[in-house]
PDB file of C-alpha atoms in Angstrom:
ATOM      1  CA  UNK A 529    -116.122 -10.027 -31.550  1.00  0.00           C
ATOM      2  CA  UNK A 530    -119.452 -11.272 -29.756  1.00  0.00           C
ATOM      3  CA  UNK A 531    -119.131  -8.251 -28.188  1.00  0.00           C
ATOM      4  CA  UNK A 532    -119.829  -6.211 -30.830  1.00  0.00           C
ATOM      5  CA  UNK A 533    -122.336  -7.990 -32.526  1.00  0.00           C
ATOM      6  CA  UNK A 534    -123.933  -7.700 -29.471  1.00  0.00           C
ATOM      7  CA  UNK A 535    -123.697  -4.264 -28.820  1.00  0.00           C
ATOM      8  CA  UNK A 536    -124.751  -3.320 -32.518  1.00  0.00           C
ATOM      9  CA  UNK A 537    -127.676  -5.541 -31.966  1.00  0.00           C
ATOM     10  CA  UNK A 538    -128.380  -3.747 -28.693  1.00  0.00           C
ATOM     11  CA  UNK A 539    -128.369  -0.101 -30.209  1.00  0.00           C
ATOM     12  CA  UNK A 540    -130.494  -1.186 -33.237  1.00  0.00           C
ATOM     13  CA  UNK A 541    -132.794  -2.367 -30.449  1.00  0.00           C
ATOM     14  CA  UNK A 542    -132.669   0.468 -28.744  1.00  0.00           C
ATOM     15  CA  UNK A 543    -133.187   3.207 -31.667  1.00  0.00           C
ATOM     16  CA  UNK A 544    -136.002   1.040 -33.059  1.00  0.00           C
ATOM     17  CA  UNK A 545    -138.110   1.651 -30.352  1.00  0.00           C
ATOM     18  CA  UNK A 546    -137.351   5.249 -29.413  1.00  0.00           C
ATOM     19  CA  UNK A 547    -140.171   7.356 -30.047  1.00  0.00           C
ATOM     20  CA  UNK A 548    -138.214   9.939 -32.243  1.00  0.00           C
ATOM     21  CA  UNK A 549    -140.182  12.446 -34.100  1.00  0.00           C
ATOM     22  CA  UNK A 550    -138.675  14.971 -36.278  1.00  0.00           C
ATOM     23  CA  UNK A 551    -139.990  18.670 -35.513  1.00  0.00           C
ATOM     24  CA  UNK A 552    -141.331  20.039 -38.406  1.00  0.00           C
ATOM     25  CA  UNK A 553    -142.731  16.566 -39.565  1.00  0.00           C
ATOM     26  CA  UNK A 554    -146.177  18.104 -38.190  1.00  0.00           C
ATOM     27  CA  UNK A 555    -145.708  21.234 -39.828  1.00  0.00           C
ATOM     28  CA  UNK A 556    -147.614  20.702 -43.053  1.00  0.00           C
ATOM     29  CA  UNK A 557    -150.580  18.717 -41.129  1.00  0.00           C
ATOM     30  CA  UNK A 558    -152.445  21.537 -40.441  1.00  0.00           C
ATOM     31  CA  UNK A 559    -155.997  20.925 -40.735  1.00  0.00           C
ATOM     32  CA  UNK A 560    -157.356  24.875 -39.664  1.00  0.00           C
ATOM     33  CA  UNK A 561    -158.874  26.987 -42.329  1.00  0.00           C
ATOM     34  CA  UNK A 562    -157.116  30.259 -41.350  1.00  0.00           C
ATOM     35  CA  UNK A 563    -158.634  33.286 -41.601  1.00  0.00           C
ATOM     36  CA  UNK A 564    -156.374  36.557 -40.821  1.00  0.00           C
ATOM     37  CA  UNK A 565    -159.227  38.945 -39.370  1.00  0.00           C
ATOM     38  CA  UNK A 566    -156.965  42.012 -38.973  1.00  0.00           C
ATOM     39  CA  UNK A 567    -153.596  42.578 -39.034  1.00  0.00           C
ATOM     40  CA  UNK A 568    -151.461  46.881 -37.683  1.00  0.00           C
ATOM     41  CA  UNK A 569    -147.878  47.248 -37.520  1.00  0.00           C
ATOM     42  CA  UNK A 570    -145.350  47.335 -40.611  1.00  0.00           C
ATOM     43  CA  UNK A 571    -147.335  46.653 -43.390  1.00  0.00           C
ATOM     44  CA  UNK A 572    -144.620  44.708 -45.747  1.00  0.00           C
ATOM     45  CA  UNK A 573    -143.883  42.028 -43.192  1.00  0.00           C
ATOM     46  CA  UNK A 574    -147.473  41.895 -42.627  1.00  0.00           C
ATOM     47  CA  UNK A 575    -148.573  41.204 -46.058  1.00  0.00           C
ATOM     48  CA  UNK A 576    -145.758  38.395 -46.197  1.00  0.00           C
ATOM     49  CA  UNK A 577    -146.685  36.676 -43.163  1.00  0.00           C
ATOM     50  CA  UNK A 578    -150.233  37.182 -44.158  1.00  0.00           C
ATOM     51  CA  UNK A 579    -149.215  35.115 -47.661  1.00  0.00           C
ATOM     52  CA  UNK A 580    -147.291  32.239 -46.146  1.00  0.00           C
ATOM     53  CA  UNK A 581    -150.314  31.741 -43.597  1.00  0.00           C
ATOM     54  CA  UNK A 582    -153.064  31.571 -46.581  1.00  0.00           C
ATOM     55  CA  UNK A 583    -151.172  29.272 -48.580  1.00  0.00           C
ATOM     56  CA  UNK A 584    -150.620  26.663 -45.423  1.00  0.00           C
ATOM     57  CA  UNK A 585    -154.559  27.041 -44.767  1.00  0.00           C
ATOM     58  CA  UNK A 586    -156.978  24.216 -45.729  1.00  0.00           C
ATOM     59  CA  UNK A 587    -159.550  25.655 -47.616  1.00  0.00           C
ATOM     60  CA  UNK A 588    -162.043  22.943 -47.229  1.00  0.00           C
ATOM     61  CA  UNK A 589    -161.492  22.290 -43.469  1.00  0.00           C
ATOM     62  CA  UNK A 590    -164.919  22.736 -40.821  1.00  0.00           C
ATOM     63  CA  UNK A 591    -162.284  23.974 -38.443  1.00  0.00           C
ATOM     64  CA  UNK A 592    -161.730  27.566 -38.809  1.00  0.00           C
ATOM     65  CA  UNK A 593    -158.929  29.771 -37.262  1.00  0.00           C
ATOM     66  CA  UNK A 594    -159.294  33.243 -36.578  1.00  0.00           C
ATOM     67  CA  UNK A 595    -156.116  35.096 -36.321  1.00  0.00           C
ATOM     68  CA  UNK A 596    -155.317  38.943 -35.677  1.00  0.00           C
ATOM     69  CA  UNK A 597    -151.952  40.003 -35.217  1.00  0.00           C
ATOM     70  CA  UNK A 598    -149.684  42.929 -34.866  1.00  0.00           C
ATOM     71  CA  UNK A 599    -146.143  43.614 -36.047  1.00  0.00           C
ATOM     72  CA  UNK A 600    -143.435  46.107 -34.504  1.00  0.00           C
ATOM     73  CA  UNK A 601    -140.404  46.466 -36.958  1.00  0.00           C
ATOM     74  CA  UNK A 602    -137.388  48.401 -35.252  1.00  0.00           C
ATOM     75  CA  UNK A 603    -134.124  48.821 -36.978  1.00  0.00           C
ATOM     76  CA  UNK A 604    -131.427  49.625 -33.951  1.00  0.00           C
ATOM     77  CA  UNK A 605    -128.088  50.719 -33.780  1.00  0.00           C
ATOM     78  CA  UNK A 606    -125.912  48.554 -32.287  1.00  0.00           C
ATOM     79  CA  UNK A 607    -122.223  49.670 -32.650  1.00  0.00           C
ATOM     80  CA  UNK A 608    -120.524  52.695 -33.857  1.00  0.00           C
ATOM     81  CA  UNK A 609    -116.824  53.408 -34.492  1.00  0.00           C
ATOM     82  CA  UNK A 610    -114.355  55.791 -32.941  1.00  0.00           C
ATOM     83  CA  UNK A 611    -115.974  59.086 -35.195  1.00  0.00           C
ATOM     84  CA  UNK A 612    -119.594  57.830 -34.057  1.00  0.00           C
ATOM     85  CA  UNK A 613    -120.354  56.931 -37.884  1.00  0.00           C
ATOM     86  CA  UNK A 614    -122.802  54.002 -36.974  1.00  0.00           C
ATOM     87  CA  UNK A 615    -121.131  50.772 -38.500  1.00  0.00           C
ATOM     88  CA  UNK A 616    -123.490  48.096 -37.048  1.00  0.00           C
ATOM     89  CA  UNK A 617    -127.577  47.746 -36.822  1.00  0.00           C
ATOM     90  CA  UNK A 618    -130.117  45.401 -35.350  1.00  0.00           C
ATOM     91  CA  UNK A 619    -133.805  44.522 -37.219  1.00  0.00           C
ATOM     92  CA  UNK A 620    -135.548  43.641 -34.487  1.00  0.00           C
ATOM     93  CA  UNK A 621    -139.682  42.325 -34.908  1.00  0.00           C
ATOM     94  CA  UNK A 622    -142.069  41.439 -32.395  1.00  0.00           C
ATOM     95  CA  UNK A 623    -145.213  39.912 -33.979  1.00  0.00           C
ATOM     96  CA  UNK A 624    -147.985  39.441 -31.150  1.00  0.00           C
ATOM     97  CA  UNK A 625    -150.908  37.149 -32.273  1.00  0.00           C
ATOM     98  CA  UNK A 626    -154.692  36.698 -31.480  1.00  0.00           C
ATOM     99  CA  UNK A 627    -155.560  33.224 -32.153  1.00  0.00           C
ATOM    100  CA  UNK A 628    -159.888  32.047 -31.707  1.00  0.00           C
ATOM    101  CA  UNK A 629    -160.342  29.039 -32.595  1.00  0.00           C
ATOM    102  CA  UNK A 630    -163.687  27.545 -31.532  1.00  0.00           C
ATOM    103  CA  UNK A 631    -164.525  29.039 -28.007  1.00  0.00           C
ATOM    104  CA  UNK A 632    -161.325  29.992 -26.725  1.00  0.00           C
ATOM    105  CA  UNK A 633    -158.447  32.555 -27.495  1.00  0.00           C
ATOM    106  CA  UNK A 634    -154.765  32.429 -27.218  1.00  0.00           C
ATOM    107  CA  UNK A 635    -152.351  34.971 -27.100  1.00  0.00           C
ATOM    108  CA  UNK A 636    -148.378  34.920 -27.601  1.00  0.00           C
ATOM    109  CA  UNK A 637    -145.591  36.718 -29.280  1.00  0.00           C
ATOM    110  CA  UNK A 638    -142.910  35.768 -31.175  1.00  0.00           C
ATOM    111  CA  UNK A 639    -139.587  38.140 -31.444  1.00  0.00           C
ATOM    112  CA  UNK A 640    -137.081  38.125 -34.044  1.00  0.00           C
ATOM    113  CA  UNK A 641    -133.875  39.501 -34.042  1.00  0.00           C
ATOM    114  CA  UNK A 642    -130.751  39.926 -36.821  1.00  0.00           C
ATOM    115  CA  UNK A 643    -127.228  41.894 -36.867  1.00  0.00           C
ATOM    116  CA  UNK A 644    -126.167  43.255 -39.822  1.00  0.00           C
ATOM    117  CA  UNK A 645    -123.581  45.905 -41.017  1.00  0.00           C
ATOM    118  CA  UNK A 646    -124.126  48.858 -42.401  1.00  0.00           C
ATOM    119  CA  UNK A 647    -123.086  49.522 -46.331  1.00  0.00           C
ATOM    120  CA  UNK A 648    -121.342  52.375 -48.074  1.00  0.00           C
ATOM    121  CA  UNK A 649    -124.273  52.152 -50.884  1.00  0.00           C
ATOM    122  CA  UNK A 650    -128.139  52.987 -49.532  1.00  0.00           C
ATOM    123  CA  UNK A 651    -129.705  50.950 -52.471  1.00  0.00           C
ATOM    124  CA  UNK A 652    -127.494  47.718 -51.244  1.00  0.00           C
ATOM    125  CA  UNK A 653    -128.262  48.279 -47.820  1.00  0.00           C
ATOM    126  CA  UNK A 654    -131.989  49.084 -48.775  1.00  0.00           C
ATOM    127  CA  UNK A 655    -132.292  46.088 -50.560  1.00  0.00           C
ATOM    128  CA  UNK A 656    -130.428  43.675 -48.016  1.00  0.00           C
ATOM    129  CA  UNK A 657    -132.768  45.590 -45.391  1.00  0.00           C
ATOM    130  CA  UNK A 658    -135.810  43.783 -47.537  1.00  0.00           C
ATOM    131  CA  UNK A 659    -134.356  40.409 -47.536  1.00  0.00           C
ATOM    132  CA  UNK A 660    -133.820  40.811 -44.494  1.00  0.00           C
ATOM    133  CA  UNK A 661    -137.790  41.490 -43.556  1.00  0.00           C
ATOM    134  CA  UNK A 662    -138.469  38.850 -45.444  1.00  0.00           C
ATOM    135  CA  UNK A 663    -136.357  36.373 -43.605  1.00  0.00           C
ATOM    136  CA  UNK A 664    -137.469  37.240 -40.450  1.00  0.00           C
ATOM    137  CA  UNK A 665    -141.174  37.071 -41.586  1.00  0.00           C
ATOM    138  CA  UNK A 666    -140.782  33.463 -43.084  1.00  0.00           C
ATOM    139  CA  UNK A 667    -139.218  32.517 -40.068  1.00  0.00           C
ATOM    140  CA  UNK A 668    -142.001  34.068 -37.772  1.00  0.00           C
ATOM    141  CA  UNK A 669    -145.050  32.296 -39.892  1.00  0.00           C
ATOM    142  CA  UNK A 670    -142.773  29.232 -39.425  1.00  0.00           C
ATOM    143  CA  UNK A 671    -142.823  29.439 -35.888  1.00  0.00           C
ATOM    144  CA  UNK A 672    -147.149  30.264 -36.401  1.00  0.00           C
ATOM    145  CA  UNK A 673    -147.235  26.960 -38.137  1.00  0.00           C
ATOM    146  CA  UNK A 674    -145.217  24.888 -35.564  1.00  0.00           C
ATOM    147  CA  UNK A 675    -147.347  25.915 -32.859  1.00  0.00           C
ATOM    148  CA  UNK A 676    -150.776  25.400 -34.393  1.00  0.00           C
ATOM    149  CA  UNK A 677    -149.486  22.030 -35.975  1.00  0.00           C
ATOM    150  CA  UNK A 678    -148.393  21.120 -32.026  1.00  0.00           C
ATOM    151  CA  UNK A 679    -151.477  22.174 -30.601  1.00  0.00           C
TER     152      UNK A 679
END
C-alpha cells in the first residue's frame, strides 16, 4: 500500500516538472505580417494556401515576412489491373518556399503525397480530386505555420 502511494506521488512528481509542450500550441503565435510576393505552379492550390497564410498574418505586426513560393501538382498512376484499366492514382505536391524576413532568406520544400482510387463517375472523381487539393494544401500551410511559429 505505501508502495503505491509512493509511486503515484513519484510520477505526479515526475510529470509536473517535465517540460512538455504540445506541438501546435505555437501555431497561432505568429507575430509576422506575411506578405506572399509571388506565387507559379497550380494555381487552385496556390490561391488556397495563399488564403490560409493571409488569414494567420498579423496585420499590425513591424515584422514583415516576405514569402514566394512555387507549387508542382502531379496526379500519378500507381496501380492498374490485369486489362491495364488504371484502378489506382497518386496526387502528389511539392510546394518550395522563399522566405525573407529581415536580412536573410530561407529556402525549403514541403511534399505531399495521397492514394486514392479511381471512380466509375468523372464528376465524383473530379470532385474528390478537389477535396483532395484542398487537403493537401491545408496541410502544407499547416506545416508553413509550424515552422515560422518554431523559428
Amino acid at each position: 500500500m505505501l508502495k503505491k502511494i509512493s509511486f503515484i506521488i513519484l510520477l505526479l512528481n515526475l510529470l509536473n516538472h517535465c517540460d512538455y509542450k504540445p506541438v501546435y500550441s505555437q501555431q497561432n503565435k505568429i507575430d509576422y505580417k506575411i506578405v506572399i510576393t509571388s506565387f507559379t505552379g497550380d494555381k487552385e492550390i496556390n490561391n488556397l494556401i495563399s488564403s490560409i497564410l493571409k488569414r494567420n498574418s498579423k496585420i499590425n505586426s513591424n515584422k514583415i515576412l516576405n514569402i514566394s513560393f512555387d507549387t508542382k501538382y502531379m496526379k500519378n498512376v500507381m496501380a492498374r489491373n490485369t486489362t491495364g484499366t488504371i484502378t489506382d492514382y497518386q496526387a502528389n505536391v511539392i510546394t518550395e518556399f522563399t522566405i525573407e524576413k529581415e536580412n536573410n532568406s530561407e529556402n525549403f520544400s514541403v511534399n505531399e503525397k495521397f492514394n486514392f482510387q479511381k471512380m466509375t463517375d468523372k464528376y465524383e472523381e473530379k470532385n474528390y480530386e478537389q477535396t483532395i487539393k484542398k487537403n493537401l494544401a491545408n496541410s502544407i500551410s499547416q506545416k508553413l505555420i509550424l515552422r515560422l511559429a518554431v523559428n
